[in-house]
Short mmCIF file of C-alpha atoms in Angstrom, two decimals:
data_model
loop_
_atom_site.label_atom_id
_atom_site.label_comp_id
_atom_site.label_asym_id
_atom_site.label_seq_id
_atom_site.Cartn_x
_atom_site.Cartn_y
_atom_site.Cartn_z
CA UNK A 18 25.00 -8.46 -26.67
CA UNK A 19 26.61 -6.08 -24.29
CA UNK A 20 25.28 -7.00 -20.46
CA UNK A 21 25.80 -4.10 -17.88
CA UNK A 22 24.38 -3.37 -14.40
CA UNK A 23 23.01 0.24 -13.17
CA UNK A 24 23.08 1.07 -9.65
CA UNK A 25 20.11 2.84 -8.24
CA UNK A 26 20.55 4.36 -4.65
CA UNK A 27 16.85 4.79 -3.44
CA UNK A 28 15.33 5.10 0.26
CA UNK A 29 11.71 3.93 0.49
CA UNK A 30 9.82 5.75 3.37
CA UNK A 31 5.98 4.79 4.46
CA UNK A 32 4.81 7.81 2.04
CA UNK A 33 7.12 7.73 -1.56
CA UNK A 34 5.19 4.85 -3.15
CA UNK A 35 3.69 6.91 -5.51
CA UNK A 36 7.28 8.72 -6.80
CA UNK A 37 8.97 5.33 -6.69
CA UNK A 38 5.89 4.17 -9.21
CA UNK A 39 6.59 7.00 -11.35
CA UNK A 40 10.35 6.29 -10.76
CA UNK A 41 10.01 2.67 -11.75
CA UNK A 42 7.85 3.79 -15.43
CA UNK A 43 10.89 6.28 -16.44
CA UNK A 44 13.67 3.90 -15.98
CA UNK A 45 11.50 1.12 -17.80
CA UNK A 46 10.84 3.43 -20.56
CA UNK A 47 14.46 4.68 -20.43
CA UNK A 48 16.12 1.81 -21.02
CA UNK A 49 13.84 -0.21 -23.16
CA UNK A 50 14.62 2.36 -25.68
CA UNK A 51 18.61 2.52 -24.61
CA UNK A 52 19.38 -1.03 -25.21
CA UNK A 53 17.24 -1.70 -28.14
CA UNK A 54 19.27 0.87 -29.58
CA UNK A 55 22.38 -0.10 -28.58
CA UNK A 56 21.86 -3.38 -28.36
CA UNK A 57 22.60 -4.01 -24.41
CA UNK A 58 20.83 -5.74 -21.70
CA UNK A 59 20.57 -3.45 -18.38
CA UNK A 60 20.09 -4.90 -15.17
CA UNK A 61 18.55 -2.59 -13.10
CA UNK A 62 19.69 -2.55 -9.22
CA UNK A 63 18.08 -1.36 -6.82
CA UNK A 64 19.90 -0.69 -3.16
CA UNK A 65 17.53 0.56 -0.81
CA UNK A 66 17.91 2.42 2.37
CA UNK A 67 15.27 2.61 5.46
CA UNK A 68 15.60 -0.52 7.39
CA UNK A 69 13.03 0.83 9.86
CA UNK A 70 9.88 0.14 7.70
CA UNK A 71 7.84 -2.25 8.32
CA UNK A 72 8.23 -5.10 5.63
CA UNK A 73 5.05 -4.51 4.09
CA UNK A 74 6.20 -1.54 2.04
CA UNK A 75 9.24 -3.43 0.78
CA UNK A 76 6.85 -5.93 -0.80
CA UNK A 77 4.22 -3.77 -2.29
CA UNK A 78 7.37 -1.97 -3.97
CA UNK A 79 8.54 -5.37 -5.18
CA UNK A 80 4.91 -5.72 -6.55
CA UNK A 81 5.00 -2.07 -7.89
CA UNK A 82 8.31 -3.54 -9.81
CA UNK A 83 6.76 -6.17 -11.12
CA UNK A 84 3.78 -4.67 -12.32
CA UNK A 85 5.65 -1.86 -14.06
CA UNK A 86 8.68 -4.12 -15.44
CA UNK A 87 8.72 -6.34 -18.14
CA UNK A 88 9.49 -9.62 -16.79
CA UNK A 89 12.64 -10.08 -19.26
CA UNK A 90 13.96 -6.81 -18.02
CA UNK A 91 16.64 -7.86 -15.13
CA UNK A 92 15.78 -6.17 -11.94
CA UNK A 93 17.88 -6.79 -8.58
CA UNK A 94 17.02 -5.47 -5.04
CA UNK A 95 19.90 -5.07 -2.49
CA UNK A 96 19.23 -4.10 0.61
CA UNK A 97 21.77 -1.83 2.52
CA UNK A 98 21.11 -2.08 6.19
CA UNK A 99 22.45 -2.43 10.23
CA UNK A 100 21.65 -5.89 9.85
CA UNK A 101 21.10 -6.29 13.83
CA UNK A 102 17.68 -4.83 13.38
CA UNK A 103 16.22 -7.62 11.06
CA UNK A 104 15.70 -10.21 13.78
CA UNK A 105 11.88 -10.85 13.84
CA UNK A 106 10.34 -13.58 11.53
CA UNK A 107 8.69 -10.67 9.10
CA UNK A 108 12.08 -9.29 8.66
CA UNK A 109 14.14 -12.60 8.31
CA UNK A 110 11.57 -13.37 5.58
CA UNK A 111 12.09 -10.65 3.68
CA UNK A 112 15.94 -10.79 3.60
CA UNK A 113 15.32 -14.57 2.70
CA UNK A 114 13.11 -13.88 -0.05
CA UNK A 115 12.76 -10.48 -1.02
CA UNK A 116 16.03 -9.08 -1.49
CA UNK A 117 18.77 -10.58 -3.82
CA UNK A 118 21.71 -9.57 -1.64
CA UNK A 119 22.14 -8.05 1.87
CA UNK A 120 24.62 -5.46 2.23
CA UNK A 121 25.34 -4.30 6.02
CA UNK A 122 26.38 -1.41 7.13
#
C-alpha cells in the first residue's frame, strides 16, 4: 500500500468553526473513497495559522477532528507560528500536546 501525506494550509479564527467542520466531512469523505480506490493511505496534515487565539479553539478543532475522522485515518496538526508568543502555561501545553510539530516563523 502506497502511503502519502497532503498538506492542508488552514487559519482558524474565533468564528470559522463551523466551515472547518464542514471542511473536515469533505476531506474525510474525499479520501475514504480516493484510497480505497487506489489503494493508498493519506495522511492528512494540517498546518495552521493564527497564533493569536486563545488555545481553546485549537482544541475544540482537535475535537471537531476527532469526531469527524475515523480514528484509522492519519491526521497530523502542525502549527506554523512566531514562536515567542507561546510563553504562558495554556500555550506551552498546547504545543506540548496538541500539535505534532511546531514550525516557526
Amino acid at each position: 500500500m502506497h502511503h502519502q501525506v497532503i498538506d492542508c494550509p488552514v487559519r482558524l479564527t474565533s468564528s470559522n468553526r463551523s466551515e472547518l467542520r464542514l471542511l473536515y466531512a469533505d476531506l474525510r469523505d474525499h479520501y475514504l473513497r480516493r484510497d480505497a480506490q487506489e489503494g493508498t493511505r493519506t495522511t492528512i496534515h494540517f498546518i495552521w495559522h493564527g497564533d493569536d487565539l486563545d488555545p481553546a479553539h485549537y482544541w475544540a478543532t482537535f475535537a471537531d477532528q476527532r469526531h469527524t475522522f475515523d480514528p484509522a485515518q492519519p491526521i497530523m496538526n502542525s502549527l506554523r507560528t512566531d514562536a515567542g508568543r507561546w510563553d504562558d502555561d495554556q500555550h506551552r501545553q498546547l504545543l506540548r500536546h496538541g500539535f505534532n510539530n511546531v514550525i516557526t516563523a
